[in-house]
Amino acid sequence: MIRRLPIIPTIIVLAAVATMIALGFWQLRRAHEKEALLARYTQAQGLPPTVWPTVPTPTERLPLFRRASANCLEAVTQKAVAGRSLQGDSGYSHLVDCRTGGAEGPGLRVDIGWSQDPNAGKGWRGGPVSGIIGPDGEKRMRLISSVGYAGLQPSAPPDINDIPNNHLSYAVQWFAFAAVALLIYGFAVRARLKERA
């Protein structure tokens, strides 16, 4: 029967199945990495406050979910992005990029608070800030202030529960795809062999 299998389709199917299995194992590794990351973030929440760190290089770990303090010497730019209040209401978080040292440019991004008005929160010039370090799509991390400035309410701090760890389910899906591909191909070959017989 093995000799009667179509060679090229069999090679293609087996290569596809091998790829799906490899992706499944890759997702399992990612699941373990994500578990370790979430454990590190949970531990960071219990650490004593730190001063705002310099922005890590792309290969360094971010000190996310740790309490920190910083000094915004000068507010350089400000913008509003989608955000939530402490009560979970939708609206805008107001982000300010700050100068933190001599001639350097913006070295600190601060979430100075939340409102339902994207034009609120103007006029904050900077100063000492304390809060929790959260992720930021542009600057990699930002300091979410524990108090609202310039008439704003505090923004919701980052929540570890918002970080999904669905790699295990992805792994199961890839393994299932591989099994289904083998079954379908097996049925197709069997039907073809019956027709020839």
PDB file of C-alpha atoms in Angstrom:
ATOM      1  CA  MET A   1       0.000   0.000   0.000  1.00  0.00           C
ATOM      2  CA  ILE A   2       2.871   2.359   0.794  1.00  0.00           C
ATOM      3  CA  ARG A   3       4.174   1.925  -2.743  1.00  0.00           C
ATOM      4  CA  ARG A   4       0.774   2.875  -4.146  1.00  0.00           C
ATOM      5  CA  LEU A   5       0.620   6.175  -2.235  1.00  0.00           C
ATOM      6  CA  PRO A   6       0.857   9.280  -4.436  1.00  0.00           C
ATOM      7  CA  ILE A   7       4.372  10.560  -3.756  1.00  0.00           C
ATOM      8  CA  ILE A   8       4.090  14.332  -4.254  1.00  0.00           C
ATOM      9  CA  PRO A   9       0.754  14.825  -2.408  1.00  0.00           C
ATOM     10  CA  THR A  10       2.024  12.624   0.438  1.00  0.00           C
ATOM     11  CA  ILE A  11       5.200  14.695   0.771  1.00  0.00           C
ATOM     12  CA  ILE A  12       3.160  17.924   0.758  1.00  0.00           C
ATOM     13  CA  VAL A  13       0.730  16.666   3.404  1.00  0.00           C
ATOM     14  CA  LEU A  14       3.492  15.300   5.642  1.00  0.00           C
ATOM     15  CA  ALA A  15       5.419  18.579   5.354  1.00  0.00           C
ATOM     16  CA  ALA A  16       2.274  20.519   6.300  1.00  0.00           C
ATOM     17  CA  VAL A  17       1.601  18.193   9.250  1.00  0.00           C
ATOM     18  CA  ALA A  18       5.216  18.507  10.436  1.00  0.00           C
ATOM     19  CA  THR A  19       4.910  22.300  10.264  1.00  0.00           C
ATOM     20  CA  MET A  20       1.680  22.255  12.289  1.00  0.00           C
ATOM     21  CA  ILE A  21       3.244  20.022  14.940  1.00  0.00           C
ATOM     22  CA  ALA A  22       6.298  22.300  15.130  1.00  0.00           C
ATOM     23  CA  LEU A  23       3.987  25.308  15.578  1.00  0.00           C
ATOM     24  CA  GLY A  24       2.172  23.444  18.345  1.00  0.00           C
ATOM     25  CA  PHE A  25       5.414  22.844  20.245  1.00  0.00           C
ATOM     26  CA  TRP A  26       6.438  26.463  19.661  1.00  0.00           C
ATOM     27  CA  GLN A  27       3.153  27.596  21.248  1.00  0.00           C
ATOM     28  CA  LEU A  28       3.820  25.309  24.227  1.00  0.00           C
ATOM     29  CA  ARG A  29       7.197  27.004  24.739  1.00  0.00           C
ATOM     30  CA  ARG A  30       5.521  30.408  24.443  1.00  0.00           C
ATOM     31  CA  ALA A  31       2.973  29.349  27.087  1.00  0.00           C
ATOM     32  CA  HIS A  32       5.772  28.557  29.555  1.00  0.00           C
ATOM     33  CA  GLU A  33       7.512  31.851  28.743  1.00  0.00           C
ATOM     34  CA  LYS A  34       4.266  33.774  29.291  1.00  0.00           C
ATOM     35  CA  GLU A  35       3.684  32.020  32.628  1.00  0.00           C
ATOM     36  CA  ALA A  36       7.168  33.066  33.762  1.00  0.00           C
ATOM     37  CA  LEU A  37       6.535  36.634  32.572  1.00  0.00           C
ATOM     38  CA  LEU A  38       3.234  36.875  34.449  1.00  0.00           C
ATOM     39  CA  ALA A  39       4.892  35.483  37.586  1.00  0.00           C
ATOM     40  CA  ARG A  40       7.585  38.167  37.301  1.00  0.00           C
ATOM     41  CA  TYR A  41       4.956  40.881  36.909  1.00  0.00           C
ATOM     42  CA  THR A  42       3.069  39.571  39.937  1.00  0.00           C
ATOM     43  CA  GLN A  43       6.282  39.642  41.964  1.00  0.00           C
ATOM     44  CA  ALA A  44       7.017  43.201  40.779  1.00  0.00           C
ATOM     45  CA  GLN A  45       3.766  44.411  42.328  1.00  0.00           C
ATOM     46  CA  GLY A  46       5.083  43.467  45.773  1.00  0.00           C
ATOM     47  CA  LEU A  47       8.496  45.103  45.387  1.00  0.00           C
ATOM     48  CA  PRO A  48       9.242  48.453  47.035  1.00  0.00           C
ATOM     49  CA  PRO A  49       8.897  51.540  44.842  1.00  0.00           C
ATOM     50  CA  THR A  50      11.782  52.387  42.562  1.00  0.00           C
ATOM     51  CA  VAL A  51      12.862  55.553  40.824  1.00  0.00           C
ATOM     52  CA  TRP A  52      11.953  55.827  37.156  1.00  0.00           C
ATOM     53  CA  PRO A  53      14.528  53.793  35.257  1.00  0.00           C
ATOM     54  CA  THR A  54      16.227  54.816  32.080  1.00  0.00           C
ATOM     55  CA  VAL A  55      14.450  53.398  29.049  1.00  0.00           C
ATOM     56  CA  PRO A  56      15.722  49.824  28.616  1.00  0.00           C
ATOM     57  CA  THR A  57      17.281  48.654  25.400  1.00  0.00           C
ATOM     58  CA  PRO A  58      15.084  46.406  23.222  1.00  0.00           C
ATOM     59  CA  THR A  59      16.677  43.290  24.763  1.00  0.00           C
ATOM     60  CA  GLU A  60      16.313  44.365  28.412  1.00  0.00           C
ATOM     61  CA  ARG A  61      13.338  43.399  30.556  1.00  0.00           C
ATOM     62  CA  LEU A  62      10.843  46.135  31.294  1.00  0.00           C
ATOM     63  CA  PRO A  63      10.073  46.781  34.985  1.00  0.00           C
ATOM     64  CA  LEU A  64       6.329  46.665  34.315  1.00  0.00           C
ATOM     65  CA  PHE A  65       3.744  46.615  37.133  1.00  0.00           C
ATOM     66  CA  ARG A  66       6.243  48.002  39.655  1.00  0.00           C
ATOM     67  CA  ARG A  67       5.524  51.103  41.696  1.00  0.00           C
ATOM     68  CA  ALA A  68       7.851  53.976  40.817  1.00  0.00           C
ATOM     69  CA  SER A  69       8.401  57.689  41.214  1.00  0.00           C
ATOM     70  CA  ALA A  70       9.903  60.213  38.832  1.00  0.00           C
ATOM     71  CA  ASN A  71      10.387  63.904  38.316  1.00  0.00           C
ATOM     72  CA  CYS A  72       8.995  65.470  35.182  1.00  0.00           C
ATOM     73  CA  LEU A  73      11.226  68.497  34.744  1.00  0.00           C
ATOM     74  CA  GLU A  74       9.229  69.806  31.817  1.00  0.00           C
ATOM     75  CA  ALA A  75       6.145  68.642  29.951  1.00  0.00           C
ATOM     76  CA  VAL A  76       7.177  68.516  26.304  1.00  0.00           C
ATOM     77  CA  THR A  77       4.145  67.061  24.499  1.00  0.00           C
ATOM     78  CA  GLN A  78       0.691  65.849  25.481  1.00  0.00           C
ATOM     79  CA  LYS A  79      -1.936  63.683  23.820  1.00  0.00           C
ATOM     80  CA  ALA A  80      -5.114  61.783  24.671  1.00  0.00           C
ATOM     81  CA  VAL A  81      -5.541  58.057  24.015  1.00  0.00           C
ATOM     82  CA  ALA A  82      -8.331  55.596  24.756  1.00  0.00           C
ATOM     83  CA  GLY A  83      -8.300  54.734  28.451  1.00  0.00           C
ATOM     84  CA  ARG A  84     -10.318  53.726  31.494  1.00  0.00           C
ATOM     85  CA  SER A  85     -10.990  55.292  34.843  1.00  0.00           C
ATOM     86  CA  LEU A  86     -10.527  53.553  38.198  1.00  0.00           C
ATOM     87  CA  GLN A  87     -14.253  52.716  38.031  1.00  0.00           C
ATOM     88  CA  GLY A  88     -13.834  51.107  34.604  1.00  0.00           C
ATOM     89  CA  ASP A  89     -15.492  53.885  32.605  1.00  0.00           C
ATOM     90  CA  SER A  90     -14.328  54.389  29.016  1.00  0.00           C
ATOM     91  CA  GLY A  91     -12.818  57.695  28.028  1.00  0.00           C
ATOM     92  CA  TYR A  92      -9.370  59.169  27.534  1.00  0.00           C
ATOM     93  CA  SER A  93      -6.069  58.802  29.339  1.00  0.00           C
ATOM     94  CA  HIS A  94      -3.910  61.885  29.010  1.00  0.00           C
ATOM     95  CA  LEU A  95      -0.259  61.151  28.295  1.00  0.00           C
ATOM     96  CA  VAL A  96       2.551  63.646  28.774  1.00  0.00           C
ATOM     97  CA  ASP A  97       6.098  63.171  27.501  1.00  0.00           C
ATOM     98  CA  CYS A  98       8.562  64.767  29.901  1.00  0.00           C
ATOM     99  CA  ARG A  99      12.128  65.899  29.920  1.00  0.00           C
ATOM    100  CA  THR A 100      13.911  64.258  32.842  1.00  0.00           C
ATOM    101  CA  GLY A 101      17.462  65.535  32.553  1.00  0.00           C
ATOM    102  CA  GLY A 102      19.709  68.265  31.168  1.00  0.00           C
ATOM    103  CA  ALA A 103      19.775  68.215  27.396  1.00  0.00           C
ATOM    104  CA  GLU A 104      17.982  64.926  26.859  1.00  0.00           C
ATOM    105  CA  GLY A 105      14.663  64.844  25.128  1.00  0.00           C
ATOM    106  CA  PRO A 106      11.490  63.249  26.471  1.00  0.00           C
ATOM    107  CA  GLY A 107      12.715  60.586  28.895  1.00  0.00           C
ATOM    108  CA  LEU A 108       9.481  59.856  30.707  1.00  0.00           C
ATOM    109  CA  ARG A 109       5.918  59.280  29.608  1.00  0.00           C
ATOM    110  CA  VAL A 110       3.334  59.958  32.307  1.00  0.00           C
ATOM    111  CA  ASP A 111      -0.351  59.106  32.311  1.00  0.00           C
ATOM    112  CA  ILE A 112      -1.510  62.153  34.278  1.00  0.00           C
ATOM    113  CA  GLY A 113      -5.154  61.072  34.497  1.00  0.00           C
ATOM    114  CA  TRP A 114      -8.442  60.206  32.854  1.00  0.00           C
ATOM    115  CA  SER A 115     -11.465  62.106  31.584  1.00  0.00           C
ATOM    116  CA  GLN A 116     -14.259  61.777  29.054  1.00  0.00           C
ATOM    117  CA  ASP A 117     -13.030  64.918  27.290  1.00  0.00           C
ATOM    118  CA  PRO A 118     -10.018  64.417  24.980  1.00  0.00           C
ATOM    119  CA  ASN A 119      -9.147  68.114  25.354  1.00  0.00           C
ATOM    120  CA  ALA A 120      -9.010  68.099  29.161  1.00  0.00           C
ATOM    121  CA  GLY A 121      -5.859  68.025  31.275  1.00  0.00           C
ATOM    122  CA  LYS A 122      -4.099  70.884  29.527  1.00  0.00           C
ATOM    123  CA  GLY A 123      -1.706  73.078  31.418  1.00  0.00           C
ATOM    124  CA  TRP A 124       0.199  70.524  33.505  1.00  0.00           C
ATOM    125  CA  ARG A 125       3.804  71.664  33.506  1.00  0.00           C
ATOM    126  CA  GLY A 126       5.412  68.735  35.295  1.00  0.00           C
ATOM    127  CA  GLY A 127       6.724  67.900  38.765  1.00  0.00           C
ATOM    128  CA  PRO A 128       7.134  64.832  40.979  1.00  0.00           C
ATOM    129  CA  VAL A 129       4.962  61.858  39.979  1.00  0.00           C
ATOM    130  CA  SER A 130       4.340  58.495  41.629  1.00  0.00           C
ATOM    131  CA  GLY A 131       2.434  55.535  40.285  1.00  0.00           C
ATOM    132  CA  ILE A 132       2.787  52.188  38.540  1.00  0.00           C
ATOM    133  CA  ILE A 133       4.858  51.395  35.459  1.00  0.00           C
ATOM    134  CA  GLY A 134       2.645  50.115  32.657  1.00  0.00           C
ATOM    135  CA  PRO A 135       3.185  49.124  29.025  1.00  0.00           C
ATOM    136  CA  ASP A 136       3.127  51.697  26.248  1.00  0.00           C
ATOM    137  CA  GLY A 137       2.936  50.949  22.527  1.00  0.00           C
ATOM    138  CA  GLU A 138       5.214  53.820  21.501  1.00  0.00           C
ATOM    139  CA  LYS A 139       7.616  54.337  24.410  1.00  0.00           C
ATOM    140  CA  ARG A 140       7.478  50.711  25.634  1.00  0.00           C
ATOM    141  CA  MET A 141       6.500  51.854  29.145  1.00  0.00           C
ATOM    142  CA  ARG A 142       4.774  54.719  30.918  1.00  0.00           C
ATOM    143  CA  LEU A 143       4.226  55.800  34.506  1.00  0.00           C
ATOM    144  CA  ILE A 144       0.527  55.748  35.351  1.00  0.00           C
ATOM    145  CA  SER A 145       0.099  58.369  38.070  1.00  0.00           C
ATOM    146  CA  SER A 146      -1.762  57.279  41.194  1.00  0.00           C
ATOM    147  CA  VAL A 147      -3.436  60.709  41.320  1.00  0.00           C
ATOM    148  CA  GLY A 148      -5.007  62.825  38.619  1.00  0.00           C
ATOM    149  CA  TYR A 149      -3.416  66.130  37.639  1.00  0.00           C
ATOM    150  CA  ALA A 150      -4.857  69.235  35.954  1.00  0.00           C
ATOM    151  CA  GLY A 151      -8.407  68.408  37.078  1.00  0.00           C
ATOM    152  CA  LEU A 152      -8.315  64.803  35.832  1.00  0.00           C
ATOM    153  CA  GLN A 153      -9.351  61.625  37.628  1.00  0.00           C
ATOM    154  CA  PRO A 154      -6.723  58.889  38.053  1.00  0.00           C
ATOM    155  CA  SER A 155      -6.493  56.432  35.172  1.00  0.00           C
ATOM    156  CA  ALA A 156      -6.928  52.729  35.859  1.00  0.00           C
ATOM    157  CA  PRO A 157      -3.556  51.112  36.635  1.00  0.00           C
ATOM    158  CA  PRO A 158      -2.390  48.244  34.443  1.00  0.00           C
ATOM    159  CA  ASP A 159      -3.953  44.886  35.299  1.00  0.00           C
ATOM    160  CA  ILE A 160      -2.052  41.621  34.912  1.00  0.00           C
ATOM    161  CA  ASN A 161      -5.362  39.892  34.200  1.00  0.00           C
ATOM    162  CA  ASP A 162      -5.570  41.866  30.947  1.00  0.00           C
ATOM    163  CA  ILE A 163      -2.532  39.986  29.600  1.00  0.00           C
ATOM    164  CA  PRO A 164      -3.798  36.818  27.900  1.00  0.00           C
ATOM    165  CA  ASN A 165      -1.960  33.537  28.049  1.00  0.00           C
ATOM    166  CA  ASN A 166      -3.776  31.568  25.367  1.00  0.00           C
ATOM    167  CA  HIS A 167      -0.730  29.842  23.904  1.00  0.00           C
ATOM    168  CA  LEU A 168      -1.804  26.463  25.304  1.00  0.00           C
ATOM    169  CA  SER A 169      -5.105  26.626  23.412  1.00  0.00           C
ATOM    170  CA  TYR A 170      -3.201  27.638  20.266  1.00  0.00           C
ATOM    171  CA  ALA A 171      -0.929  24.607  20.710  1.00  0.00           C
ATOM    172  CA  VAL A 172      -3.945  22.308  21.015  1.00  0.00           C
ATOM    173  CA  GLN A 173      -5.401  23.839  17.859  1.00  0.00           C
ATOM    174  CA  TRP A 174      -2.207  23.220  15.853  1.00  0.00           C
ATOM    175  CA  PHE A 175      -2.020  19.613  17.038  1.00  0.00           C
ATOM    176  CA  ALA A 176      -5.707  19.166  16.168  1.00  0.00           C
ATOM    177  CA  PHE A 177      -5.144  20.653  12.699  1.00  0.00           C
ATOM    178  CA  ALA A 178      -2.296  18.183  12.152  1.00  0.00           C
ATOM    179  CA  ALA A 179      -4.463  15.236  13.223  1.00  0.00           C
ATOM    180  CA  VAL A 180      -7.380  16.352  11.048  1.00  0.00           C
ATOM    181  CA  ALA A 181      -5.079  16.828   8.046  1.00  0.00           C
ATOM    182  CA  LEU A 182      -3.756  13.284   8.447  1.00  0.00           C
ATOM    183  CA  LEU A 183      -7.266  11.866   8.809  1.00  0.00           C
ATOM    184  CA  ILE A 184      -8.599  13.682   5.759  1.00  0.00           C
ATOM    185  CA  TYR A 185      -5.619  12.646   3.679  1.00  0.00           C
ATOM    186  CA  GLY A 186      -5.947   9.070   4.903  1.00  0.00           C
ATOM    187  CA  PHE A 187      -9.621   8.956   3.888  1.00  0.00           C
ATOM    188  CA  ALA A 188      -8.805  10.512   0.497  1.00  0.00           C
ATOM    189  CA  VAL A 189      -6.058   7.970  -0.217  1.00  0.00           C
ATOM    190  CA  ARG A 190      -8.252   5.113   0.915  1.00  0.00           C
ATOM    191  CA  ALA A 191     -11.076   6.236  -1.381  1.00  0.00           C
ATOM    192  CA  ARG A 192      -8.648   6.564  -4.280  1.00  0.00           C
ATOM    193  CA  LEU A 193      -7.232   3.101  -3.705  1.00  0.00           C
ATOM    194  CA  LYS A 194     -10.740   1.635  -3.562  1.00  0.00           C
ATOM    195  CA  GLU A 195     -11.568   3.263  -6.895  1.00  0.00           C
ATOM    196  CA  ARG A 196      -8.457   1.768  -8.459  1.00  0.00           C
ATOM    197  CA  ALA A 197      -9.213  -1.653  -6.995  1.00  0.00           C
TER     198      ALA A 197
END
